[in-house]
GROMACS .gro file of C-alpha atoms in nm:
model
   95
    1MET     CA    1   3.349   6.051  -2.851
    2ALA     CA    2   3.157   6.185  -2.555
    3LEU     CA    3   2.862   6.008  -2.404
    4GLU     CA    4   2.544   6.194  -2.321
    5ARG     CA    5   2.314   6.123  -2.029
    6SER     CA    6   2.074   5.932  -2.256
    7ASP     CA    7   2.360   5.710  -2.376
    8VAL     CA    8   2.455   5.624  -2.018
    9GLU     CA    9   2.092   5.548  -1.937
   10LYS     CA   10   2.076   5.306  -2.233
   11ILE     CA   11   2.404   5.142  -2.132
   12ALA     CA   12   2.284   5.107  -1.773
   13HIS     CA   13   1.959   4.950  -1.894
   14LEU     CA   14   2.145   4.701  -2.116
   15ALA     CA   15   2.382   4.614  -1.832
   16ARG     CA   16   2.088   4.581  -1.592
   17LEU     CA   17   2.234   4.848  -1.362
   18GLY     CA   18   1.998   5.041  -1.142
   19LEU     CA   19   2.140   5.395  -1.155
   20ASP     CA   20   1.939   5.670  -0.993
   21ASP     CA   21   1.939   6.034  -1.107
   22ALA     CA   22   2.209   6.129  -0.856
   23GLU     CA   23   2.455   5.871  -0.992
   24LEU     CA   24   2.409   5.947  -1.363
   25PRO     CA   25   2.630   6.260  -1.384
   26ARG     CA   26   2.923   6.094  -1.203
   27THR     CA   27   2.886   5.774  -1.409
   28THR     CA   28   2.872   5.977  -1.732
   29GLU     CA   29   3.188   6.164  -1.633
   30THR     CA   30   3.368   5.841  -1.543
   31LEU     CA   31   3.274   5.669  -1.868
   32ASN     CA   32   3.378   5.976  -2.069
   33GLY     CA   33   3.714   5.971  -1.887
   34ILE     CA   34   3.764   5.605  -1.977
   35LEU     CA   35   3.675   5.666  -2.341
   36GLY     CA   36   3.909   5.967  -2.347
   37LEU     CA   37   4.193   5.751  -2.219
   38ILE     CA   38   4.121   5.494  -2.489
   39ASP     CA   39   4.128   5.768  -2.754
   40ARG     CA   40   4.465   5.892  -2.625
   41MET     CA   41   4.607   5.538  -2.625
   42GLN     CA   42   4.489   5.479  -2.981
   43ALA     CA   43   4.654   5.805  -3.091
   44VAL     CA   44   5.001   5.681  -2.987
   45ASP     CA   45   5.229   5.608  -3.283
   46THR     CA   46   5.323   5.240  -3.259
   47HIS     CA   47   5.482   5.218  -3.604
   48GLY     CA   48   5.794   5.003  -3.588
   49ILE     CA   49   5.712   4.843  -3.253
   50GLU     CA   50   5.690   4.468  -3.273
   51PRO     CA   51   5.399   4.323  -3.072
   52LEU     CA   52   5.468   4.061  -2.809
   53ALA     CA   53   5.288   3.730  -2.811
   54HIS     CA   54   5.297   3.743  -2.432
   55PRO     CA   55   5.404   4.028  -2.203
   56LEU     CA   56   5.619   3.794  -1.994
   57GLU     CA   57   5.852   3.693  -2.277
   58ALA     CA   58   6.108   3.934  -2.137
   59THR     CA   59   6.399   3.773  -1.955
   60GLN     CA   60   6.402   3.829  -1.582
   61ARG     CA   61   6.723   3.938  -1.414
   62LEU     CA   62   6.780   3.689  -1.136
   63ARG     CA   63   7.031   3.687  -0.856
   64PRO     CA   64   7.273   3.394  -0.833
   65ASP     CA   65   7.135   3.096  -0.645
   66GLU     CA   66   7.381   3.086  -0.356
   67VAL     CA   67   7.345   2.988   0.008
   68THR     CA   68   7.372   3.304   0.217
   69GLU     CA   69   7.283   3.171   0.564
   70SER     CA   70   7.437   2.899   0.774
   71ASN     CA   71   7.248   2.591   0.890
   72ARG     CA   72   7.111   2.676   1.236
   73ARG     CA   73   6.869   2.386   1.272
   74ASP     CA   74   7.035   2.255   1.589
   75ALA     CA   75   7.013   2.597   1.757
   76TYR     CA   76   6.645   2.633   1.664
   77GLN     CA   77   6.560   2.281   1.778
   78ALA     CA   78   6.745   2.318   2.108
   79ILE     CA   79   6.447   2.502   2.256
   80ALA     CA   80   6.184   2.264   2.113
   81PRO     CA   81   6.002   2.038   2.364
   82ALA     CA   82   6.057   1.722   2.155
   83VAL     CA   83   6.283   1.649   1.858
   84GLU     CA   84   6.379   1.326   1.689
   85ASN     CA   85   6.614   1.281   1.390
   86GLY     CA   86   6.605   1.653   1.313
   87LEU     CA   87   6.224   1.668   1.311
   88TYR     CA   88   5.989   1.842   1.555
   89LEU     CA   89   5.761   1.602   1.741
   90VAL     CA   90   5.407   1.725   1.804
   91PRO     CA   91   5.107   1.569   1.976
   92LYS     CA   92   4.887   1.349   1.762
   93VAL     CA   93   4.587   1.552   1.645
   94ILE     CA   94   4.391   1.295   1.445
   95GLU     CA   95   4.322   0.956   1.597
   0.00000   0.00000   0.00000
């Protein structure tokens, strides 16, 4: 199904789009490309393929949840201006 210039003008009017004469050929070509893609997708044989209720039903492969780095909190806090009980102390911002 190919759209003609008059079809695109009607669609633009219904969508309240202000297309000028210079934009109509490019818009017509773009819409015809989209409709061509839809036609090709509908032509694909999907017989025997079970539809998914949700595309994320597939199981994700996850890495094991293991600690890979050592605790370096003391080294990081050694250069801090003020630390107490493993927490950084900062100036009070809100009074």
